Amino acid sequence: MMHLSKLLHSRGFHITFVNTEYNHRRLVRSQGPESVKGLTDFRFETIPDGLPLSDRNVTQYVPLLGDSTRKNSLAPLVALLHRLNSMPGVPPVSYVISDGLMSFGIEAAKEVGVPEVQFWTASACSFMGYLHYRELIKRGIFPFKD
């Protein structure tokens, strides 16, 4: 998503890269504070993921993260979009591009009246697993038995 943001920025788009607070802290730790200083037309913002605070520098447990963001991140994202739309000297939000696992981006875009598109940032195999996960549970294939 960062590569896409940089590409769009290079074509003249004003970008606000929104990350969870946890992943933003990990980015700062790995790349340094200068990496997120931003420009007037490329800024970084954060929203909570709804999980307890942690200083551990590890990838979060993805199923728990996905469940938590679906339940807790819509309101903070909508509030952020409204705040961005009211900032003087900043163009209004015109589009939301979100990760396919962050489906709350669809509803947030609807609430502020802008188009939204989702990108699946993982592998095709991962995408197919995600699409068929409920069917695997229904057939008793997953979760694996002892």
Short mmCIF file of N, CA, C and O in Angstrom, two decimals:
data_model
loop_
_atom_site.label_atom_id
_atom_site.label_comp_id
_atom_site.label_asym_id
_atom_site.label_seq_id
_atom_site.Cartn_x
_atom_site.Cartn_y
_atom_site.Cartn_z
N MET A 1 0.83 -1.19 0.00
CA MET A 1 0.00 0.00 0.00
C MET A 1 0.88 1.26 0.00
O MET A 1 0.49 2.26 -0.60
N MET A 2 2.02 1.16 0.68
CA MET A 2 2.92 2.32 0.68
C MET A 2 3.45 2.58 -0.73
O MET A 2 3.53 3.74 -1.16
N HIS A 3 3.78 1.53 -1.46
CA HIS A 3 4.27 1.70 -2.83
C HIS A 3 3.19 2.36 -3.70
O HIS A 3 3.49 3.27 -4.48
N LEU A 4 1.96 1.91 -3.57
CA LEU A 4 0.86 2.50 -4.32
C LEU A 4 0.70 3.97 -3.94
O LEU A 4 0.52 4.83 -4.81
N SER A 5 0.78 4.27 -2.66
CA SER A 5 0.65 5.66 -2.20
C SER A 5 1.73 6.54 -2.80
O SER A 5 1.46 7.65 -3.26
N LYS A 6 2.95 6.05 -2.79
CA LYS A 6 4.06 6.82 -3.35
C LYS A 6 3.89 7.03 -4.85
O LYS A 6 4.17 8.11 -5.38
N LEU A 7 3.41 6.00 -5.55
CA LEU A 7 3.18 6.11 -6.98
C LEU A 7 2.10 7.16 -7.27
O LEU A 7 2.27 8.03 -8.13
N LEU A 8 0.98 7.10 -6.55
CA LEU A 8 -0.07 8.08 -6.74
C LEU A 8 0.42 9.49 -6.40
O LEU A 8 0.10 10.46 -7.11
N HIS A 9 1.20 9.60 -5.35
CA HIS A 9 1.75 10.90 -4.97
C HIS A 9 2.64 11.46 -6.07
O HIS A 9 2.60 12.65 -6.39
N SER A 10 3.43 10.59 -6.69
CA SER A 10 4.32 11.03 -7.77
C SER A 10 3.53 11.52 -8.98
O SER A 10 4.07 12.23 -9.82
N ARG A 11 2.26 11.16 -9.06
CA ARG A 11 1.39 11.59 -10.16
C ARG A 11 0.52 12.78 -9.76
O ARG A 11 -0.41 13.14 -10.45
N GLY A 12 0.82 13.37 -8.59
CA GLY A 12 0.15 14.61 -8.20
C GLY A 12 -0.99 14.47 -7.21
O GLY A 12 -1.64 15.45 -6.87
N PHE A 13 -1.24 13.27 -6.70
CA PHE A 13 -2.31 13.09 -5.73
C PHE A 13 -1.84 13.52 -4.34
O PHE A 13 -0.69 13.32 -3.96
N HIS A 14 -2.76 14.10 -3.59
CA HIS A 14 -2.55 14.41 -2.17
C HIS A 14 -2.86 13.12 -1.42
O HIS A 14 -3.94 12.56 -1.57
N ILE A 15 -1.93 12.64 -0.60
CA ILE A 15 -2.07 11.33 0.05
C ILE A 15 -2.10 11.50 1.57
O ILE A 15 -1.29 12.22 2.14
N THR A 16 -3.03 10.80 2.19
CA THR A 16 -3.00 10.60 3.64
C THR A 16 -2.94 9.10 3.84
O THR A 16 -3.88 8.38 3.52
N PHE A 17 -1.80 8.63 4.34
CA PHE A 17 -1.60 7.20 4.58
C PHE A 17 -2.05 6.90 6.00
O PHE A 17 -1.48 7.41 6.95
N VAL A 18 -3.08 6.08 6.13
CA VAL A 18 -3.66 5.77 7.44
C VAL A 18 -3.23 4.37 7.84
O VAL A 18 -3.40 3.42 7.08
N ASN A 19 -2.69 4.28 9.01
CA ASN A 19 -2.21 3.01 9.55
C ASN A 19 -2.76 2.86 10.97
O ASN A 19 -3.20 3.83 11.57
N THR A 20 -2.70 1.64 11.50
CA THR A 20 -3.06 1.49 12.90
C THR A 20 -1.95 2.11 13.75
O THR A 20 -0.80 2.21 13.33
N GLU A 21 -2.31 2.51 14.95
CA GLU A 21 -1.32 3.10 15.86
C GLU A 21 -0.16 2.13 16.09
O GLU A 21 1.01 2.52 16.10
N TYR A 22 -0.48 0.85 16.28
CA TYR A 22 0.53 -0.17 16.54
C TYR A 22 1.50 -0.29 15.36
O TYR A 22 2.72 -0.25 15.54
N ASN A 23 0.97 -0.43 14.16
CA ASN A 23 1.84 -0.58 13.00
C ASN A 23 2.60 0.70 12.68
O ASN A 23 3.72 0.65 12.17
N HIS A 24 2.02 1.84 12.99
CA HIS A 24 2.73 3.10 12.80
C HIS A 24 3.96 3.16 13.71
O HIS A 24 5.04 3.56 13.28
N ARG A 25 3.78 2.75 14.98
CA ARG A 25 4.92 2.73 15.90
C ARG A 25 6.01 1.77 15.40
O ARG A 25 7.19 2.07 15.50
N ARG A 26 5.60 0.63 14.85
CA ARG A 26 6.58 -0.33 14.30
C ARG A 26 7.33 0.29 13.12
O ARG A 26 8.53 0.10 12.98
N LEU A 27 6.62 1.02 12.28
CA LEU A 27 7.25 1.69 11.14
C LEU A 27 8.27 2.70 11.61
O LEU A 27 9.40 2.75 11.12
N VAL A 28 7.92 3.48 12.61
CA VAL A 28 8.85 4.49 13.15
C VAL A 28 10.07 3.81 13.76
O VAL A 28 11.20 4.26 13.56
N ARG A 29 9.84 2.70 14.51
CA ARG A 29 10.98 1.99 15.10
C ARG A 29 11.92 1.44 14.03
O ARG A 29 13.14 1.46 14.18
N SER A 30 11.37 0.91 12.94
CA SER A 30 12.21 0.27 11.94
C SER A 30 12.84 1.26 10.97
O SER A 30 13.97 1.06 10.54
N GLN A 31 12.14 2.34 10.64
CA GLN A 31 12.63 3.27 9.64
C GLN A 31 13.10 4.61 10.21
O GLN A 31 13.69 5.40 9.50
N GLY A 32 12.79 4.86 11.47
CA GLY A 32 13.17 6.12 12.10
C GLY A 32 12.06 7.15 11.99
O GLY A 32 11.21 7.07 11.10
N PRO A 33 12.08 8.13 12.89
CA PRO A 33 11.01 9.14 12.92
C PRO A 33 10.95 10.00 11.66
O PRO A 33 9.89 10.51 11.30
N GLU A 34 12.05 10.16 10.98
CA GLU A 34 12.06 10.96 9.76
C GLU A 34 11.21 10.32 8.65
O GLU A 34 10.71 11.01 7.77
N SER A 35 11.05 9.00 8.72
CA SER A 35 10.33 8.28 7.67
C SER A 35 8.85 8.63 7.61
O SER A 35 8.20 8.41 6.59
N VAL A 36 8.31 9.20 8.68
CA VAL A 36 6.89 9.53 8.71
C VAL A 36 6.63 11.02 8.90
O VAL A 36 5.52 11.42 9.22
N LYS A 37 7.67 11.81 8.68
CA LYS A 37 7.49 13.26 8.83
C LYS A 37 6.46 13.77 7.83
O LYS A 37 5.71 14.66 8.12
N GLY A 38 6.46 13.20 6.65
CA GLY A 38 5.48 13.60 5.64
C GLY A 38 5.79 14.94 5.02
O GLY A 38 6.74 15.64 5.38
N LEU A 39 5.01 15.27 4.04
CA LEU A 39 5.06 16.53 3.32
C LEU A 39 3.69 17.17 3.44
O LEU A 39 2.77 16.57 3.99
N THR A 40 3.53 18.36 2.90
CA THR A 40 2.20 18.97 2.99
C THR A 40 1.18 18.18 2.19
O THR A 40 -0.01 18.20 2.50
N ASP A 41 1.64 17.44 1.16
CA ASP A 41 0.70 16.68 0.33
C ASP A 41 0.87 15.17 0.45
O ASP A 41 0.36 14.40 -0.35
N PHE A 42 1.64 14.73 1.47
CA PHE A 42 1.75 13.30 1.79
C PHE A 42 1.90 13.21 3.29
O PHE A 42 2.96 13.48 3.84
N ARG A 43 0.83 12.85 3.95
CA ARG A 43 0.84 12.86 5.41
C ARG A 43 0.53 11.47 5.95
O ARG A 43 0.00 10.62 5.25
N PHE A 44 0.85 11.26 7.21
CA PHE A 44 0.58 10.00 7.90
C PHE A 44 -0.39 10.28 9.04
O PHE A 44 -0.24 11.26 9.76
N GLU A 45 -1.39 9.42 9.16
CA GLU A 45 -2.36 9.49 10.25
C GLU A 45 -2.54 8.08 10.80
O GLU A 45 -2.24 7.10 10.13
N THR A 46 -3.06 8.00 12.01
CA THR A 46 -3.28 6.69 12.63
C THR A 46 -4.70 6.60 13.18
O THR A 46 -5.33 7.62 13.49
N ILE A 47 -5.15 5.35 13.28
CA ILE A 47 -6.41 5.05 13.96
C ILE A 47 -6.13 3.85 14.88
O ILE A 47 -5.22 3.06 14.61
N PRO A 48 -6.90 3.70 15.94
CA PRO A 48 -6.69 2.55 16.83
C PRO A 48 -7.19 1.27 16.16
O PRO A 48 -8.09 1.31 15.31
N ASP A 49 -6.60 0.15 16.56
CA ASP A 49 -7.05 -1.15 16.03
C ASP A 49 -7.97 -1.86 17.01
O ASP A 49 -8.52 -2.91 16.69
N GLY A 50 -8.16 -1.30 18.20
CA GLY A 50 -9.06 -1.89 19.18
C GLY A 50 -8.43 -2.96 20.06
O GLY A 50 -9.09 -3.51 20.93
N LEU A 51 -7.16 -3.27 19.83
CA LEU A 51 -6.48 -4.27 20.66
C LEU A 51 -5.77 -3.59 21.82
O LEU A 51 -5.45 -2.40 21.75
N PRO A 52 -5.46 -4.32 22.89
CA PRO A 52 -4.73 -3.73 24.00
C PRO A 52 -3.37 -3.20 23.53
O PRO A 52 -2.76 -3.75 22.61
N LEU A 53 -2.91 -2.15 24.17
CA LEU A 53 -1.61 -1.57 23.81
C LEU A 53 -0.50 -2.59 24.03
O LEU A 53 -0.52 -3.35 24.99
N SER A 54 0.46 -2.56 23.13
CA SER A 54 1.60 -3.47 23.23
C SER A 54 2.83 -2.79 22.66
O SER A 54 2.75 -2.10 21.64
N ASP A 55 3.95 -2.96 23.33
CA ASP A 55 5.21 -2.43 22.83
C ASP A 55 6.03 -3.49 22.11
O ASP A 55 7.12 -3.22 21.64
N ARG A 56 5.50 -4.71 22.05
CA ARG A 56 6.24 -5.78 21.37
C ARG A 56 6.33 -5.46 19.89
O ARG A 56 5.38 -5.01 19.28
N ASN A 57 7.50 -5.71 19.32
CA ASN A 57 7.72 -5.43 17.91
C ASN A 57 7.57 -6.73 17.12
O ASN A 57 8.53 -7.29 16.62
N VAL A 58 6.34 -7.20 17.05
CA VAL A 58 6.04 -8.44 16.33
C VAL A 58 4.78 -8.22 15.49
O VAL A 58 4.00 -7.31 15.74
N THR A 59 4.60 -9.07 14.49
CA THR A 59 3.38 -9.02 13.72
C THR A 59 2.23 -9.48 14.62
O THR A 59 2.34 -10.50 15.30
N GLN A 60 1.16 -8.73 14.62
CA GLN A 60 0.01 -9.08 15.44
C GLN A 60 -0.65 -10.34 14.89
O GLN A 60 -0.52 -10.68 13.72
N TYR A 61 -1.40 -11.02 15.74
CA TYR A 61 -2.13 -12.21 15.35
C TYR A 61 -3.24 -11.76 14.38
O TYR A 61 -4.20 -11.09 14.78
N VAL A 62 -3.09 -12.10 13.11
CA VAL A 62 -3.93 -11.55 12.05
C VAL A 62 -5.42 -11.81 12.24
O VAL A 62 -6.22 -10.88 12.08
N PRO A 63 -5.87 -13.03 12.59
CA PRO A 63 -7.32 -13.20 12.79
C PRO A 63 -7.89 -12.28 13.88
O PRO A 63 -8.95 -11.69 13.70
N LEU A 64 -7.16 -12.12 14.98
CA LEU A 64 -7.62 -11.24 16.06
C LEU A 64 -7.61 -9.78 15.61
O LEU A 64 -8.54 -9.03 15.88
N LEU A 65 -6.56 -9.40 14.89
CA LEU A 65 -6.45 -8.03 14.39
C LEU A 65 -7.60 -7.73 13.42
O LEU A 65 -8.24 -6.69 13.51
N GLY A 66 -7.86 -8.65 12.51
CA GLY A 66 -8.94 -8.44 11.55
C GLY A 66 -10.29 -8.30 12.23
O GLY A 66 -11.08 -7.41 11.89
N ASP A 67 -10.55 -9.16 13.20
CA ASP A 67 -11.81 -9.09 13.94
C ASP A 67 -11.92 -7.78 14.71
O ASP A 67 -12.96 -7.12 14.69
N SER A 68 -10.84 -7.38 15.35
CA SER A 68 -10.86 -6.17 16.15
C SER A 68 -11.03 -4.92 15.28
O SER A 68 -11.81 -4.03 15.62
N THR A 69 -10.32 -4.85 14.16
CA THR A 69 -10.47 -3.67 13.31
C THR A 69 -11.86 -3.59 12.71
O THR A 69 -12.43 -2.51 12.60
N ARG A 70 -12.42 -4.74 12.32
CA ARG A 70 -13.79 -4.72 11.78
C ARG A 70 -14.78 -4.19 12.81
O ARG A 70 -15.73 -3.50 12.47
N LYS A 71 -14.56 -4.51 14.08
CA LYS A 71 -15.49 -4.10 15.13
C LYS A 71 -15.21 -2.69 15.65
O LYS A 71 -16.13 -2.03 16.15
N ASN A 72 -13.96 -2.22 15.59
CA ASN A 72 -13.58 -1.00 16.31
C ASN A 72 -13.04 0.15 15.47
O ASN A 72 -12.85 1.24 16.01
N SER A 73 -12.75 -0.06 14.20
CA SER A 73 -12.03 0.97 13.46
C SER A 73 -12.88 1.85 12.55
O SER A 73 -12.40 2.86 12.05
N LEU A 74 -14.13 1.47 12.33
CA LEU A 74 -14.97 2.28 11.45
C LEU A 74 -15.14 3.70 11.99
O LEU A 74 -14.89 4.68 11.28
N ALA A 75 -15.57 3.84 13.22
CA ALA A 75 -15.83 5.18 13.78
C ALA A 75 -14.58 6.05 13.77
O ALA A 75 -14.65 7.21 13.36
N PRO A 76 -13.40 5.53 14.21
CA PRO A 76 -12.21 6.38 14.15
C PRO A 76 -11.84 6.79 12.72
O PRO A 76 -11.38 7.91 12.49
N LEU A 77 -12.04 5.89 11.75
CA LEU A 77 -11.72 6.25 10.37
C LEU A 77 -12.67 7.31 9.84
O LEU A 77 -12.24 8.27 9.20
N VAL A 78 -13.95 7.16 10.12
CA VAL A 78 -14.92 8.18 9.69
C VAL A 78 -14.58 9.53 10.33
O VAL A 78 -14.60 10.56 9.66
N ALA A 79 -14.27 9.52 11.61
CA ALA A 79 -13.90 10.77 12.30
C ALA A 79 -12.66 11.39 11.66
O ALA A 79 -12.60 12.61 11.46
N LEU A 80 -11.69 10.57 11.32
CA LEU A 80 -10.48 11.07 10.66
C LEU A 80 -10.82 11.68 9.30
O LEU A 80 -10.34 12.77 8.96
N LEU A 81 -11.65 11.01 8.52
CA LEU A 81 -12.02 11.54 7.20
C LEU A 81 -12.74 12.88 7.34
O LEU A 81 -12.46 13.81 6.57
N HIS A 82 -13.63 12.99 8.31
CA HIS A 82 -14.32 14.28 8.55
C HIS A 82 -13.31 15.35 8.97
O HIS A 82 -13.40 16.50 8.53
N ARG A 83 -12.36 14.98 9.84
CA ARG A 83 -11.35 15.95 10.28
C ARG A 83 -10.51 16.41 9.10
O ARG A 83 -10.23 17.61 8.94
N LEU A 84 -10.11 15.47 8.23
CA LEU A 84 -9.32 15.85 7.05
C LEU A 84 -10.12 16.78 6.14
O LEU A 84 -9.56 17.72 5.57
N ASN A 85 -11.42 16.52 6.02
CA ASN A 85 -12.26 17.36 5.16
C ASN A 85 -12.46 18.77 5.71
O ASN A 85 -12.85 19.67 4.97
N SER A 86 -12.19 18.96 6.99
CA SER A 86 -12.38 20.29 7.58
C SER A 86 -11.06 21.04 7.79
O SER A 86 -11.08 22.14 8.34
N MET A 87 -9.96 20.46 7.35
CA MET A 87 -8.65 21.11 7.55
C MET A 87 -8.43 22.19 6.48
O MET A 87 -8.52 21.89 5.28
N PRO A 88 -8.14 23.41 6.92
CA PRO A 88 -7.88 24.47 5.93
C PRO A 88 -6.58 24.18 5.16
O PRO A 88 -5.62 23.66 5.69
N GLY A 89 -6.62 24.47 3.88
CA GLY A 89 -5.43 24.30 3.05
C GLY A 89 -5.18 22.87 2.60
O GLY A 89 -4.18 22.58 1.95
N VAL A 90 -6.07 21.96 2.98
CA VAL A 90 -5.93 20.56 2.59
C VAL A 90 -7.12 20.21 1.70
O VAL A 90 -8.25 20.48 2.08
N PRO A 91 -6.87 19.64 0.53
CA PRO A 91 -8.02 19.28 -0.32
C PRO A 91 -8.90 18.24 0.37
O PRO A 91 -8.40 17.42 1.14
N PRO A 92 -10.19 18.29 0.10
CA PRO A 92 -11.08 17.31 0.74
C PRO A 92 -10.76 15.89 0.26
O PRO A 92 -10.22 15.69 -0.83
N VAL A 93 -11.10 14.93 1.08
CA VAL A 93 -10.91 13.53 0.71
C VAL A 93 -11.77 13.26 -0.51
O VAL A 93 -12.97 13.56 -0.53
N SER A 94 -11.15 12.69 -1.55
CA SER A 94 -11.90 12.42 -2.78
C SER A 94 -12.01 10.93 -3.08
O SER A 94 -12.78 10.53 -3.94
N TYR A 95 -11.25 10.12 -2.36
CA TYR A 95 -11.23 8.69 -2.63
C TYR A 95 -10.63 7.97 -1.44
O TYR A 95 -9.74 8.49 -0.79
N VAL A 96 -11.10 6.76 -1.17
CA VAL A 96 -10.51 5.92 -0.14
C VAL A 96 -10.02 4.64 -0.80
O VAL A 96 -10.77 3.99 -1.53
N ILE A 97 -8.76 4.32 -0.60
CA ILE A 97 -8.19 3.07 -1.06
C ILE A 97 -7.78 2.32 0.19
O ILE A 97 -7.01 2.83 0.99
N SER A 98 -8.31 1.10 0.36
CA SER A 98 -7.99 0.37 1.57
C SER A 98 -7.61 -1.07 1.27
O SER A 98 -7.89 -1.60 0.19
N ASP A 99 -6.95 -1.68 2.24
CA ASP A 99 -6.56 -3.08 2.15
C ASP A 99 -7.82 -3.93 2.19
O ASP A 99 -8.76 -3.64 2.94
N GLY A 100 -7.84 -5.00 1.43
CA GLY A 100 -9.01 -5.86 1.36
C GLY A 100 -9.42 -6.46 2.69
O GLY A 100 -10.58 -6.82 2.88
N LEU A 101 -8.49 -6.57 3.63
CA LEU A 101 -8.84 -7.09 4.96
C LEU A 101 -9.45 -6.01 5.85
O LEU A 101 -9.97 -6.32 6.92
N MET A 102 -9.37 -4.78 5.42
CA MET A 102 -9.92 -3.68 6.20
C MET A 102 -11.22 -3.20 5.56
O MET A 102 -11.36 -2.07 5.09
N SER A 103 -12.20 -4.09 5.54
CA SER A 103 -13.45 -3.83 4.82
C SER A 103 -14.24 -2.66 5.38
O SER A 103 -15.11 -2.12 4.70
N PHE A 104 -13.92 -2.23 6.58
CA PHE A 104 -14.62 -1.08 7.15
C PHE A 104 -14.34 0.19 6.33
O PHE A 104 -15.08 1.16 6.42
N GLY A 105 -13.30 0.16 5.50
CA GLY A 105 -13.01 1.30 4.62
C GLY A 105 -14.15 1.56 3.64
O GLY A 105 -14.39 2.71 3.26
N ILE A 106 -14.86 0.50 3.23
CA ILE A 106 -15.99 0.66 2.32
C ILE A 106 -17.07 1.51 2.97
O ILE A 106 -17.56 2.48 2.39
N GLU A 107 -17.45 1.15 4.20
CA GLU A 107 -18.50 1.88 4.91
C GLU A 107 -18.05 3.30 5.24
O GLU A 107 -18.84 4.24 5.15
N ALA A 108 -16.79 3.48 5.61
CA ALA A 108 -16.29 4.82 5.93
C ALA A 108 -16.40 5.74 4.71
O ALA A 108 -16.82 6.89 4.82
N ALA A 109 -16.03 5.22 3.55
CA ALA A 109 -16.12 6.02 2.32
C ALA A 109 -17.57 6.38 2.02
O ALA A 109 -17.86 7.52 1.63
N LYS A 110 -18.48 5.43 2.20
CA LYS A 110 -19.91 5.71 1.98
C LYS A 110 -20.39 6.82 2.90
O LYS A 110 -21.15 7.68 2.49
N GLU A 111 -19.94 6.76 4.16
CA GLU A 111 -20.41 7.76 5.14
C GLU A 111 -19.96 9.17 4.81
O GLU A 111 -20.63 10.13 5.18
N VAL A 112 -18.81 9.32 4.12
CA VAL A 112 -18.36 10.67 3.75
C VAL A 112 -18.66 10.97 2.29
O VAL A 112 -18.33 12.05 1.81
N GLY A 113 -19.26 10.01 1.58
CA GLY A 113 -19.72 10.25 0.21
C GLY A 113 -18.64 10.27 -0.85
O GLY A 113 -18.71 11.05 -1.79
N VAL A 114 -17.64 9.39 -0.69
CA VAL A 114 -16.59 9.30 -1.70
C VAL A 114 -16.46 7.86 -2.20
O VAL A 114 -16.84 6.93 -1.49
N PRO A 115 -15.93 7.67 -3.40
CA PRO A 115 -15.71 6.30 -3.89
C PRO A 115 -14.65 5.58 -3.07
O PRO A 115 -13.81 6.22 -2.42
N GLU A 116 -14.68 4.25 -3.14
CA GLU A 116 -13.72 3.44 -2.39
C GLU A 116 -13.36 2.24 -3.23
O GLU A 116 -14.18 1.70 -3.97
N VAL A 117 -12.11 1.84 -3.15
CA VAL A 117 -11.64 0.63 -3.81
C VAL A 117 -10.77 -0.12 -2.81
O VAL A 117 -10.13 0.49 -1.97
N GLN A 118 -10.80 -1.44 -2.91
CA GLN A 118 -9.98 -2.25 -2.03
C GLN A 118 -8.97 -3.03 -2.85
O GLN A 118 -9.28 -3.47 -3.95
N PHE A 119 -7.78 -3.18 -2.29
CA PHE A 119 -6.72 -3.97 -2.91
C PHE A 119 -6.39 -5.13 -1.97
O PHE A 119 -6.30 -4.94 -0.76
N TRP A 120 -6.21 -6.27 -2.54
CA TRP A 120 -5.76 -7.43 -1.77
C TRP A 120 -4.25 -7.42 -1.83
O TRP A 120 -3.66 -7.60 -2.89
N THR A 121 -3.60 -7.21 -0.71
CA THR A 121 -2.15 -7.02 -0.70
C THR A 121 -1.38 -8.30 -0.42
O THR A 121 -0.16 -8.29 -0.43
N ALA A 122 -2.08 -9.39 -0.19
CA ALA A 122 -1.42 -10.67 0.05
C ALA A 122 -1.39 -11.49 -1.24
O ALA A 122 -1.85 -11.04 -2.29
N SER A 123 -0.91 -12.70 -1.16
CA SER A 123 -0.79 -13.55 -2.34
C SER A 123 -2.15 -14.03 -2.84
O SER A 123 -3.14 -14.01 -2.11
N ALA A 124 -2.18 -14.51 -4.09
CA ALA A 124 -3.40 -15.07 -4.67
C ALA A 124 -3.86 -16.29 -3.87
O ALA A 124 -5.05 -16.49 -3.64
N CYS A 125 -2.91 -17.09 -3.41
CA CYS A 125 -3.24 -18.28 -2.61
C CYS A 125 -3.92 -17.86 -1.30
O CYS A 125 -4.92 -18.45 -0.89
N SER A 126 -3.42 -16.82 -0.69
CA SER A 126 -4.02 -16.30 0.54
C SER A 126 -5.43 -15.80 0.27
O SER A 126 -6.36 -16.06 1.05
N PHE A 127 -5.61 -15.12 -0.84
CA PHE A 127 -6.92 -14.60 -1.21
C PHE A 127 -7.93 -15.74 -1.39
O PHE A 127 -9.05 -15.69 -0.89
N MET A 128 -7.52 -16.80 -2.08
CA MET A 128 -8.42 -17.95 -2.29
C MET A 128 -8.76 -18.62 -0.95
O MET A 128 -9.90 -19.03 -0.74
N GLY A 129 -7.78 -18.74 -0.07
CA GLY A 129 -8.04 -19.29 1.25
C GLY A 129 -9.05 -18.45 2.02
O GLY A 129 -9.97 -18.97 2.65
N TYR A 130 -8.89 -17.15 1.93
CA TYR A 130 -9.80 -16.23 2.61
C TYR A 130 -11.21 -16.37 2.05
O TYR A 130 -12.18 -16.41 2.80
N LEU A 131 -11.33 -16.47 0.72
CA LEU A 131 -12.64 -16.60 0.10
C LEU A 131 -13.35 -17.90 0.50
O LEU A 131 -14.56 -17.94 0.62
N HIS A 132 -12.58 -18.96 0.70
CA HIS A 132 -13.17 -20.27 0.95
C HIS A 132 -13.13 -20.69 2.42
O HIS A 132 -13.52 -21.80 2.76
N TYR A 133 -12.70 -19.81 3.29
CA TYR A 133 -12.53 -20.14 4.70
C TYR A 133 -13.82 -20.67 5.33
O TYR A 133 -13.82 -21.70 6.00
N ARG A 134 -14.93 -19.99 5.11
CA ARG A 134 -16.20 -20.43 5.72
C ARG A 134 -16.61 -21.80 5.19
O ARG A 134 -17.15 -22.62 5.93
N GLU A 135 -16.37 -22.05 3.91
CA GLU A 135 -16.72 -23.36 3.34
C GLU A 135 -15.87 -24.46 3.96
O GLU A 135 -16.36 -25.56 4.24
N LEU A 136 -14.60 -24.18 4.20
CA LEU A 136 -13.73 -25.17 4.84
C LEU A 136 -14.21 -25.50 6.26
O LEU A 136 -14.16 -26.65 6.68
N ILE A 137 -14.68 -24.51 6.97
CA ILE A 137 -15.23 -24.73 8.31
C ILE A 137 -16.52 -25.53 8.21
O ILE A 137 -16.73 -26.50 8.94
N LYS A 138 -17.38 -25.13 7.28
CA LYS A 138 -18.67 -25.79 7.10
C LYS A 138 -18.49 -27.29 6.79
O LYS A 138 -19.23 -28.13 7.29
N ARG A 139 -17.48 -27.63 6.01
CA ARG A 139 -17.22 -29.03 5.65
C ARG A 139 -16.42 -29.78 6.72
O ARG A 139 -16.15 -30.96 6.57
N GLY A 140 -16.01 -29.09 7.77
CA GLY A 140 -15.27 -29.74 8.84
C GLY A 140 -13.80 -29.96 8.52
O GLY A 140 -13.11 -30.68 9.23
N ILE A 141 -13.31 -29.32 7.47
CA ILE A 141 -11.90 -29.46 7.09
C ILE A 141 -11.01 -28.60 7.99
O ILE A 141 -9.89 -28.97 8.33
N PHE A 142 -11.54 -27.48 8.39
CA PHE A 142 -10.81 -26.55 9.25
C PHE A 142 -11.73 -26.16 10.38
O PHE A 142 -12.93 -26.02 10.17
N PRO A 143 -11.26 -26.00 11.61
CA PRO A 143 -9.87 -26.14 12.03
C PRO A 143 -9.44 -27.59 12.03
O PRO A 143 -10.25 -28.51 12.17
N PHE A 144 -8.15 -27.77 11.85
CA PHE A 144 -7.59 -29.12 11.80
C PHE A 144 -7.83 -29.85 13.12
O PHE A 144 -7.79 -29.26 14.19
N LYS A 145 -8.10 -31.12 12.99
CA LYS A 145 -8.29 -31.95 14.17
C LYS A 145 -6.93 -32.41 14.68
O LYS A 145 -5.95 -32.41 13.95
N ASP A 146 -6.87 -32.83 15.94
CA ASP A 146 -5.62 -33.34 16.50
C ASP A 146 -5.22 -34.51 15.67
O ASP A 146 -4.34 -35.01 15.34
#
